[in-house]
Tab-separated table of C-alpha atoms (C1' of nucleotides) in Angstrom:
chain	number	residue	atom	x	y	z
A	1	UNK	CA	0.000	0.000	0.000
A	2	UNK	CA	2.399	2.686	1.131
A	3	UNK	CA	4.559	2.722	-1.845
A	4	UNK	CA	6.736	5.486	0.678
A	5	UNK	CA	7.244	2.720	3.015
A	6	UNK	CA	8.045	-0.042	0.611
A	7	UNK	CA	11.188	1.846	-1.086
A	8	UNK	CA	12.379	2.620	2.633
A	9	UNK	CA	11.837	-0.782	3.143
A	10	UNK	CA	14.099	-1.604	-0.008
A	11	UNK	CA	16.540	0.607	1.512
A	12	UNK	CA	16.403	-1.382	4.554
A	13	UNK	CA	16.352	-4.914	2.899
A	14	UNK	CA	19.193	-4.006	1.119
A	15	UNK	CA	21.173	-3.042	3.763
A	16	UNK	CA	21.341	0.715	3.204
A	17	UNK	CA	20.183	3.173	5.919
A	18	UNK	CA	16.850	4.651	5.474
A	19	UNK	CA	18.408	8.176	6.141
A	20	UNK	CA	15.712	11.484	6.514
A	21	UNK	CA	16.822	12.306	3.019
A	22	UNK	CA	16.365	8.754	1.265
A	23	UNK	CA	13.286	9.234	3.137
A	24	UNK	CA	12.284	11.889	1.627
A	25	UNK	CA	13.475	11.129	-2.061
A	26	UNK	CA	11.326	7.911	-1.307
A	27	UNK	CA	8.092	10.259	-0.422
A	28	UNK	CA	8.735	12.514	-3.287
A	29	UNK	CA	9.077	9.403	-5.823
A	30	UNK	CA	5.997	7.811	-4.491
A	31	UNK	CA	4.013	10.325	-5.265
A	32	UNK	CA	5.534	11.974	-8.588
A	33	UNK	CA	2.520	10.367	-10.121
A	34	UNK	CA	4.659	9.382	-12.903
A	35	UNK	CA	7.746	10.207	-14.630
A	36	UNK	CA	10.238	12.358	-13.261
A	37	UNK	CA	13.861	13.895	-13.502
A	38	UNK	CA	16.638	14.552	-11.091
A	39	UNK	CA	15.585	17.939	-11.585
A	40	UNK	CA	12.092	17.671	-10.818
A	41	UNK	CA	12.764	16.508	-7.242
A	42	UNK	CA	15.365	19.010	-6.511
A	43	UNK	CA	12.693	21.599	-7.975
A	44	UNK	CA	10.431	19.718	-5.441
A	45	UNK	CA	12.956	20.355	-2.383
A	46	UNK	CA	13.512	23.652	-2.440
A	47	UNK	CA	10.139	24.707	-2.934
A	48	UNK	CA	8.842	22.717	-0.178
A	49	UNK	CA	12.379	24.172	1.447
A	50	UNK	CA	13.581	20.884	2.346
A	51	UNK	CA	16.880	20.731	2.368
A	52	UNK	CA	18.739	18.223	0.345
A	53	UNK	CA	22.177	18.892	-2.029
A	54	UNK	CA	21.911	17.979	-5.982
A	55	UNK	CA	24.767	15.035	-5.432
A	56	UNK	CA	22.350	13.448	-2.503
A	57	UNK	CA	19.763	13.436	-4.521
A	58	UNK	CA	21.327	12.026	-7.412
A	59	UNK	CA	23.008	9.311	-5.344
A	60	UNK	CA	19.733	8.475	-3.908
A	61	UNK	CA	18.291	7.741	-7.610
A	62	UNK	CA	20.955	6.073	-8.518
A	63	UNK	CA	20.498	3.780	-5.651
A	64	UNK	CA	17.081	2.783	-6.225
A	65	UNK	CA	17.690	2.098	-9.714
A	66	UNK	CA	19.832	-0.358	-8.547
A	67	UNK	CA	17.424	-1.736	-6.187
A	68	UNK	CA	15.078	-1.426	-9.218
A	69	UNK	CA	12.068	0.438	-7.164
A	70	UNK	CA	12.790	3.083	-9.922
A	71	UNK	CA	14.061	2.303	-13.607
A	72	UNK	CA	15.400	5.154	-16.026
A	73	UNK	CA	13.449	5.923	-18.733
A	74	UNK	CA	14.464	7.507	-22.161
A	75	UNK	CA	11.608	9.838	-23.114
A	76	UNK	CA	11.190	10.511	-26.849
A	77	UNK	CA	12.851	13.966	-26.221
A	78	UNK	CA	15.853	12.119	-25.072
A	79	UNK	CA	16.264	13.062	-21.823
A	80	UNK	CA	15.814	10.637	-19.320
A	81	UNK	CA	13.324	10.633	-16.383
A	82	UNK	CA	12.651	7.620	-13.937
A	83	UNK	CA	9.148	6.069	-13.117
A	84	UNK	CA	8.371	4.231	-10.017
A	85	UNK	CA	8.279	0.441	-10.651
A	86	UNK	CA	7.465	-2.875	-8.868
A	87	UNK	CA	10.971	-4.138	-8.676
A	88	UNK	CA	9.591	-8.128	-8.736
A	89	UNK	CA	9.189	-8.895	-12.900
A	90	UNK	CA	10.383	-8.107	-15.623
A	91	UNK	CA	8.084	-5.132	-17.370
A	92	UNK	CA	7.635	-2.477	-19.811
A	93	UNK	CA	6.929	1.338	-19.324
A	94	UNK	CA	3.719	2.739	-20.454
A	95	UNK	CA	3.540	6.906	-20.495
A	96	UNK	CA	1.135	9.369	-20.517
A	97	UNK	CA	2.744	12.099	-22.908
A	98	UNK	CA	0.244	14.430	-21.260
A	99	UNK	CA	0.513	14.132	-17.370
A	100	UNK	CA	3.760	11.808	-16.759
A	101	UNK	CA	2.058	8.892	-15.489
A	102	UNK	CA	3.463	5.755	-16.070
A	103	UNK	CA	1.685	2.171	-15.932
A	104	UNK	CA	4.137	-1.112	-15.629
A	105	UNK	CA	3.272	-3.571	-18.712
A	106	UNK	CA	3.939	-7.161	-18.382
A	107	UNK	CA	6.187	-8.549	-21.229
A	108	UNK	CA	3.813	-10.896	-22.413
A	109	UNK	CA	3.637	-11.743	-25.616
A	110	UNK	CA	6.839	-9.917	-26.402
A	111	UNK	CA	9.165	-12.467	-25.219
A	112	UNK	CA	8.025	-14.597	-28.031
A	113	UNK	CA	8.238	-12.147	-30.308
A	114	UNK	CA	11.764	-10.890	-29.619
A	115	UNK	CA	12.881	-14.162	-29.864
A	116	UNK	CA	11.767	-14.425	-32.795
A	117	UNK	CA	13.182	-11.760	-34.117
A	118	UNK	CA	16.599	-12.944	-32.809
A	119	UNK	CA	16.617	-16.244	-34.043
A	120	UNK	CA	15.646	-14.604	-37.200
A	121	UNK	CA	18.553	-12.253	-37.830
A	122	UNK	CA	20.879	-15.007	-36.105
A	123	UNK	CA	21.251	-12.839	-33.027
A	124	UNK	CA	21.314	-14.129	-29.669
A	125	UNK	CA	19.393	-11.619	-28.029
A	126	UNK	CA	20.166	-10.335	-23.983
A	127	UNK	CA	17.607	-7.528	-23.550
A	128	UNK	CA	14.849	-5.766	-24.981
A	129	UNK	CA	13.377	-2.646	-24.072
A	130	UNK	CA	9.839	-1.594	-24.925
A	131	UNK	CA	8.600	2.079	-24.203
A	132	UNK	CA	5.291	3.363	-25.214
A	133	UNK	CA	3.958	6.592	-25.583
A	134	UNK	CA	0.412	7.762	-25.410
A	135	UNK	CA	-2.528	9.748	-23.614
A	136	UNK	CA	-3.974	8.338	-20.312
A	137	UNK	CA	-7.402	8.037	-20.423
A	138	UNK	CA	-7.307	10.985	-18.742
A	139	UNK	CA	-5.565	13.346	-20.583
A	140	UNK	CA	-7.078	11.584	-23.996
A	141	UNK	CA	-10.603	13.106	-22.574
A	142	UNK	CA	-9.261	16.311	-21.732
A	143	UNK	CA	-9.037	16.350	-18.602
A	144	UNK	CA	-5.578	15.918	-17.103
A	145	UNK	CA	-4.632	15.779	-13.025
A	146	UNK	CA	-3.791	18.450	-11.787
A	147	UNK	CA	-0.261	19.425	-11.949
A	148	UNK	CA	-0.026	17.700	-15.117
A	149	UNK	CA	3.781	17.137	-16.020
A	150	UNK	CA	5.785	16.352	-13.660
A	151	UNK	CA	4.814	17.730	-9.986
A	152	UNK	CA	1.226	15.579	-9.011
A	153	UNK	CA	0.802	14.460	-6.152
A	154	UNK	CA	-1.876	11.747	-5.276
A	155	UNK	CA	-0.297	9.653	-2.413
A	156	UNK	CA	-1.140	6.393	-3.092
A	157	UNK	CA	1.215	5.706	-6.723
A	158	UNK	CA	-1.263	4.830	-9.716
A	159	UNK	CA	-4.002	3.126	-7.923
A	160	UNK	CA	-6.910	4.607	-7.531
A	161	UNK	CA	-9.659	2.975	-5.761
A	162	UNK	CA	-7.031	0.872	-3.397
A	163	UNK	CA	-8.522	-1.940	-2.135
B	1	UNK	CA	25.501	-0.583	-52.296
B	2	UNK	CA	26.655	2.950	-52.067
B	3	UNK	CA	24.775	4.208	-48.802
B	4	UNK	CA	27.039	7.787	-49.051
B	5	UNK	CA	25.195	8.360	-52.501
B	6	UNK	CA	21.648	7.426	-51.063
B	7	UNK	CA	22.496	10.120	-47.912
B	8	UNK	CA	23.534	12.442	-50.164
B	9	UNK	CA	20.815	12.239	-52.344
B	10	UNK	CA	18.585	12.475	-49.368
B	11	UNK	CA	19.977	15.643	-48.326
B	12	UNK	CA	19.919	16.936	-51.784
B	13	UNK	CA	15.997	16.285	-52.694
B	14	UNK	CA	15.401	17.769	-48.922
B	15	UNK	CA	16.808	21.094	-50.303
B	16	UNK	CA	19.996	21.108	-48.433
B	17	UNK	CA	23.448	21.574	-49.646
B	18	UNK	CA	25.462	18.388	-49.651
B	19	UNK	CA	28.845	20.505	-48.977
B	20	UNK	CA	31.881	18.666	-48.325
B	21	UNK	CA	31.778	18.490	-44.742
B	22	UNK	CA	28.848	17.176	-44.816
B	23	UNK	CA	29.698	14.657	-47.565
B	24	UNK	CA	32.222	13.897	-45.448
B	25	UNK	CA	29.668	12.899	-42.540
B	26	UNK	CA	28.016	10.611	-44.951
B	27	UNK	CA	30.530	8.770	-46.049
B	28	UNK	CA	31.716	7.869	-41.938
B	29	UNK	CA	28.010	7.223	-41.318
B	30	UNK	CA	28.101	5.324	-44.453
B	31	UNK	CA	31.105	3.090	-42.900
B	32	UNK	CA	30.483	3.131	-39.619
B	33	UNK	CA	29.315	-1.091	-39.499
B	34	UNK	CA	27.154	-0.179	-37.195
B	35	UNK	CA	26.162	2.399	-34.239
B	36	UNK	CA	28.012	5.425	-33.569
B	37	UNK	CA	28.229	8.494	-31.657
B	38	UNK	CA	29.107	12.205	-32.463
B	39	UNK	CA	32.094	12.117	-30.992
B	40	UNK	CA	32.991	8.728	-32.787
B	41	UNK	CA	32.604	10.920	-35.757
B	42	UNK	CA	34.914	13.657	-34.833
B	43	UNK	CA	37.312	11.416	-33.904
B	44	UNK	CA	37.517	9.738	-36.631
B	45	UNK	CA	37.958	12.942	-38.096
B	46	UNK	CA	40.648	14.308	-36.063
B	47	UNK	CA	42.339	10.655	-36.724
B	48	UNK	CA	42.347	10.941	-40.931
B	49	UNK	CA	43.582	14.891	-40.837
B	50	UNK	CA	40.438	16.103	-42.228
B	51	UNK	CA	39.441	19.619	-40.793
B	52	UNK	CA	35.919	19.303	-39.222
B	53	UNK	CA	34.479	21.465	-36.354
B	54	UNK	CA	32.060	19.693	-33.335
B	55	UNK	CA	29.426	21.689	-34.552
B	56	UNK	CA	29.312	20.977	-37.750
B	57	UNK	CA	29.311	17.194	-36.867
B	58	UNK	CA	26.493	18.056	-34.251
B	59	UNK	CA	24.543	19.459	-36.979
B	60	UNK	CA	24.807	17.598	-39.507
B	61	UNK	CA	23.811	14.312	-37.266
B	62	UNK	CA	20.691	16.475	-36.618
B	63	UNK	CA	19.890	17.041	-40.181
B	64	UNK	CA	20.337	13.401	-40.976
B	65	UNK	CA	18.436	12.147	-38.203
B	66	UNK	CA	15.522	15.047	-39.309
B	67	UNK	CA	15.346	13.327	-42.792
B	68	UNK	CA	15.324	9.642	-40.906
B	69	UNK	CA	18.332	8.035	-42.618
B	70	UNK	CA	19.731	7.995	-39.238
B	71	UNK	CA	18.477	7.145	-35.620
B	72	UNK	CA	19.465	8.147	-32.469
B	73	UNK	CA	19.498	5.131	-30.255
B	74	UNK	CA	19.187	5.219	-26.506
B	75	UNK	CA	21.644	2.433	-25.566
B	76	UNK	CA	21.369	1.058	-22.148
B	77	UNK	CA	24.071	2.523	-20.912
B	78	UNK	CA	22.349	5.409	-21.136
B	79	UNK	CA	24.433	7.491	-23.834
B	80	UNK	CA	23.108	8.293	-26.956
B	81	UNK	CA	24.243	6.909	-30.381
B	82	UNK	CA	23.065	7.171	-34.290
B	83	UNK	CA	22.250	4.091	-36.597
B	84	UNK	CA	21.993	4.074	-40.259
B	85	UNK	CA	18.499	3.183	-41.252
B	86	UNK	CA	15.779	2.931	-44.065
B	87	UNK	CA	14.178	6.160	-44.195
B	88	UNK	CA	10.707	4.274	-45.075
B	89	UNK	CA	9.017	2.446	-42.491
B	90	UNK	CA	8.722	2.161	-39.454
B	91	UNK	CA	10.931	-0.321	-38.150
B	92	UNK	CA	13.532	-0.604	-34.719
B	93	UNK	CA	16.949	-1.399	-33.899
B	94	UNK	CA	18.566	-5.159	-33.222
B	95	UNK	CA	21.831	-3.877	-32.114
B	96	UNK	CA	25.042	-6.265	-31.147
B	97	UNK	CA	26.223	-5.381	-27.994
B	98	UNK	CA	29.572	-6.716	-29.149
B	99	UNK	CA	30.812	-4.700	-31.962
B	100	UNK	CA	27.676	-2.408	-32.239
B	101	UNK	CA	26.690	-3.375	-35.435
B	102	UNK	CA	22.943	-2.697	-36.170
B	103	UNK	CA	19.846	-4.329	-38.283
B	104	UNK	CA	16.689	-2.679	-39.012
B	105	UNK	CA	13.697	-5.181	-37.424
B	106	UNK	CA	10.065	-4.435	-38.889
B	107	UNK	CA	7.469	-4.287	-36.738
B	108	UNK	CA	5.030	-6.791	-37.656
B	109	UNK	CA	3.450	-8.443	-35.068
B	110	UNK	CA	4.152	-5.594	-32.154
B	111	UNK	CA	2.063	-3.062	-34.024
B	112	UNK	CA	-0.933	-5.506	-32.966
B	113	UNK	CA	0.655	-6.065	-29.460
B	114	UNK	CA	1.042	-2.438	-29.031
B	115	UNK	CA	-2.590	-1.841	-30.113
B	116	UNK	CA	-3.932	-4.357	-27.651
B	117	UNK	CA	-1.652	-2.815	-24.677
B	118	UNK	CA	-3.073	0.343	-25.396
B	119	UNK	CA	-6.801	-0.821	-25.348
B	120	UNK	CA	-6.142	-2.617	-21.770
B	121	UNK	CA	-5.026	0.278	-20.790
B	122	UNK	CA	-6.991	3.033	-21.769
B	123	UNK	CA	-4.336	4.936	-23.539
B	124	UNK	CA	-4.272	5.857	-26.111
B	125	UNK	CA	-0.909	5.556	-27.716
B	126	UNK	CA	1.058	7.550	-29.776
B	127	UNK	CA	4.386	6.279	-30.183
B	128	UNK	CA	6.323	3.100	-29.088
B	129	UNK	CA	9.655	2.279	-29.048
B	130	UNK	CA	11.565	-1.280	-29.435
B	131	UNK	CA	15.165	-1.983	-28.728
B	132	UNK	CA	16.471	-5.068	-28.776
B	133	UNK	CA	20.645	-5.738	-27.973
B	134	UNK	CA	22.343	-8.891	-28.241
B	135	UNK	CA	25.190	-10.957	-29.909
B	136	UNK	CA	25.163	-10.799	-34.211
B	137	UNK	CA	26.125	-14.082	-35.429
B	138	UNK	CA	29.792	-12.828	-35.500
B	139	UNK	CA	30.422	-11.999	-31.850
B	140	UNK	CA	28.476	-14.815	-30.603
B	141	UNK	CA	30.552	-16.933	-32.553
B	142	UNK	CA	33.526	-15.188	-30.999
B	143	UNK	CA	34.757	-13.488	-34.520
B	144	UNK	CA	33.723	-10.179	-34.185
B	145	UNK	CA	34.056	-8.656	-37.351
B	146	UNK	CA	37.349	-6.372	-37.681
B	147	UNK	CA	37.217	-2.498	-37.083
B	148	UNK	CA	35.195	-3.245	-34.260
B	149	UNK	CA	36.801	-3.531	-30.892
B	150	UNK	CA	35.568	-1.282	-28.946
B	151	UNK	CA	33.153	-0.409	-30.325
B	152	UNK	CA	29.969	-0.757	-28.239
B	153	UNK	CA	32.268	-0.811	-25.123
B	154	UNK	CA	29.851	1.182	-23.237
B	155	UNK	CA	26.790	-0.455	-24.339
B	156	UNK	CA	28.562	-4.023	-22.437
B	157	UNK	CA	28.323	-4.102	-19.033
B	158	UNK	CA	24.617	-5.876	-19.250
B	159	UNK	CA	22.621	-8.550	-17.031
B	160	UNK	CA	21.566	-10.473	-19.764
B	161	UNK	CA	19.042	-12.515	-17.309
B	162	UNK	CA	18.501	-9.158	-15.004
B	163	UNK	CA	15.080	-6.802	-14.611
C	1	DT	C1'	25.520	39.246	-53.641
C	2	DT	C1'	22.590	36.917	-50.654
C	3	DA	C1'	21.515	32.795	-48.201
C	4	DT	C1'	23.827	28.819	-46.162
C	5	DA	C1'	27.170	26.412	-43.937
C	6	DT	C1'	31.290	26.294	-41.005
C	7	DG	C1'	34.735	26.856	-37.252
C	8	DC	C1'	35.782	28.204	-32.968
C	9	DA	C1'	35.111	28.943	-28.396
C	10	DA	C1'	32.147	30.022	-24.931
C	11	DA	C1'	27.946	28.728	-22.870
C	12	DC	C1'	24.853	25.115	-21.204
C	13	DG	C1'	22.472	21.449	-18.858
C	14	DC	C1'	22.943	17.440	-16.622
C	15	DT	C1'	25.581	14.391	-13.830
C	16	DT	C1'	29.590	13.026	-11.147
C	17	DT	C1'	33.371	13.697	-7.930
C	18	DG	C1'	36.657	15.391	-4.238
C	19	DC	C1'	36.621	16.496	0.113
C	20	DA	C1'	35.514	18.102	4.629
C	21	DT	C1'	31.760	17.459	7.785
C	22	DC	C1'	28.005	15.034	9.976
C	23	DA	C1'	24.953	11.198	11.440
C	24	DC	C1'	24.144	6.558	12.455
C	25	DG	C1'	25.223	2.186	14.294
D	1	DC	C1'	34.726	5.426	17.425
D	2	DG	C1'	34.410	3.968	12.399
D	3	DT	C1'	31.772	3.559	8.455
D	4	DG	C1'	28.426	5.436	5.692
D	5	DA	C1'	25.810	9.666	4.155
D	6	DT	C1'	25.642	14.564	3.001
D	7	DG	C1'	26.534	19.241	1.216
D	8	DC	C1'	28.970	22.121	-1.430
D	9	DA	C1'	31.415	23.494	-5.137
D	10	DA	C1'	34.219	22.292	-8.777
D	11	DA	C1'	35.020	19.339	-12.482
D	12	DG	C1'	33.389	16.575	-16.469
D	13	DC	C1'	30.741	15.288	-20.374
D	14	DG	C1'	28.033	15.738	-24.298
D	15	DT	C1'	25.658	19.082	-26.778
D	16	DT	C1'	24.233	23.731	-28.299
D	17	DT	C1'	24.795	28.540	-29.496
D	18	DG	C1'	26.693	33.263	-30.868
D	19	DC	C1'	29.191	35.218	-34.052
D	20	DA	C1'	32.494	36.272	-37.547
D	21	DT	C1'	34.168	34.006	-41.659
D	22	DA	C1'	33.922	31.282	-45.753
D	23	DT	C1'	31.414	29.040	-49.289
D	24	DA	C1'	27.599	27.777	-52.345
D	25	DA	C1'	23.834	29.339	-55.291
DNA sequence: TTATATGCAAACGCTTTGCATCACG
DNA sequence: CGTGATGCAAAGCGTTTGCATATAA
């Protein structure tokens, strides 16, 4: 449920103290509401005049990227951002090019296909990357969340409804 | 055969000036065997004594990806490279993670996958975005073609069974 | 001669690093 | 205490831009 508490937990599980600043890139990722950049947080921090240094915060990403809570993503503008993701199975990104938000795809069918494709071209393949880009049924109707881009802030990740 | 003539023509029926420099430019990308980067390019340069600025490079990479006879890649490593592609269709990247050399996939199938991702989901999508990386025949053979070294050194590094 | 293209170097944006300090275990 | 974390500022990359010069049409 607390997607704040399960990256600190991460932190924890992997042996790295759950500092106040890890804690607080941890709050800030949970509830980005989808992608976001380096920048964005640091934005974040000193307008909520928290105060955390550029290198912290970039260490912090960097760390869970490693513990895959977050993975990088390459936006079509080629800049990279990072989306909040369940660190368990292997997935794909889906992004709203609107509002940011970002849903985790299961590979599915596209193992089989890649594979394909390898054997095809005689290549043995060791990792694909899928990234898709559309409007959220949200912004598609016109109506995007608040704070489209990259600030948002509903605190419970992409799932409304809970259960 | 000759893909210099086919960029140069490219540039030409676009309305731009195919200048020597930027001749030049199409006959590395031409003979680069696979992906490269801008400053692959100027080092090449700087390496066969022929007088090209940064800049120039920068630009004309732009103009050639702008007229889609090249692609800028996102490899995982994060850093960006350009491919030599088929202007036509739309079609991604198998890339060898050994000696970087490239091979335009169709899409086929995914267009359908992507489709039915979308629906699931709501979104409605725009773009998408396959990369796969893996051995060519070659390097998984352990013969990587010559001129090739190191040349997707920063592209190794992967966890071929990782997230 | 007029529009384009180029070189150079400075400017930029993003990210990393060195290092002294600080917090946690 | 000792290791790990942080802040700051400087350094490092890759890329872009301003501007005067050179070249193509």
């Amino acid at each position: 449920m607390d997607q704040t508490e399960r990256i600190i937990q991460a932190l924890d599980s992997a042996g790295y103290q759950a500092t106040a600043n890890r804690r607080l890139v941890a709050g800030m990722v949970a509830t980005s509401g989808g992608h976001f950049t380096a920048a964005d947080l640091l934005e974040r921090g000193r307008r909520e005049r928290v105060n955390i240094g550029r290198a912290t915060v970039f260490r912090a990403l960097e760390l869970l990227a490693e513990l895959h809570v977050i993975e990088r993503l390459d936006l079509p503008s080629g800049s990279h951002a990072y989306v909040l993701c369940d660190p368990a199975e292997h997935h794909h990104h889906l992004v709203c090019s609107g509002c940011g938000r970002s849903e985790d795809v299961a590979d599915g069918e596209l193992a089989r296909l890649v594979d394909e494709i390898g054997q095809r071209n005689g290549y043995r393949i060791e990792t694909h990357r899928l990234e898709l880009f559309g409007k959220c049924p949200d912004c598609a109707a016109g109506t995007p969340p608040n704070g489209a881009a990259s600030k948002a802030s509903s605190s419970a990740g992409q799932r409304p409804g809970g259960h």
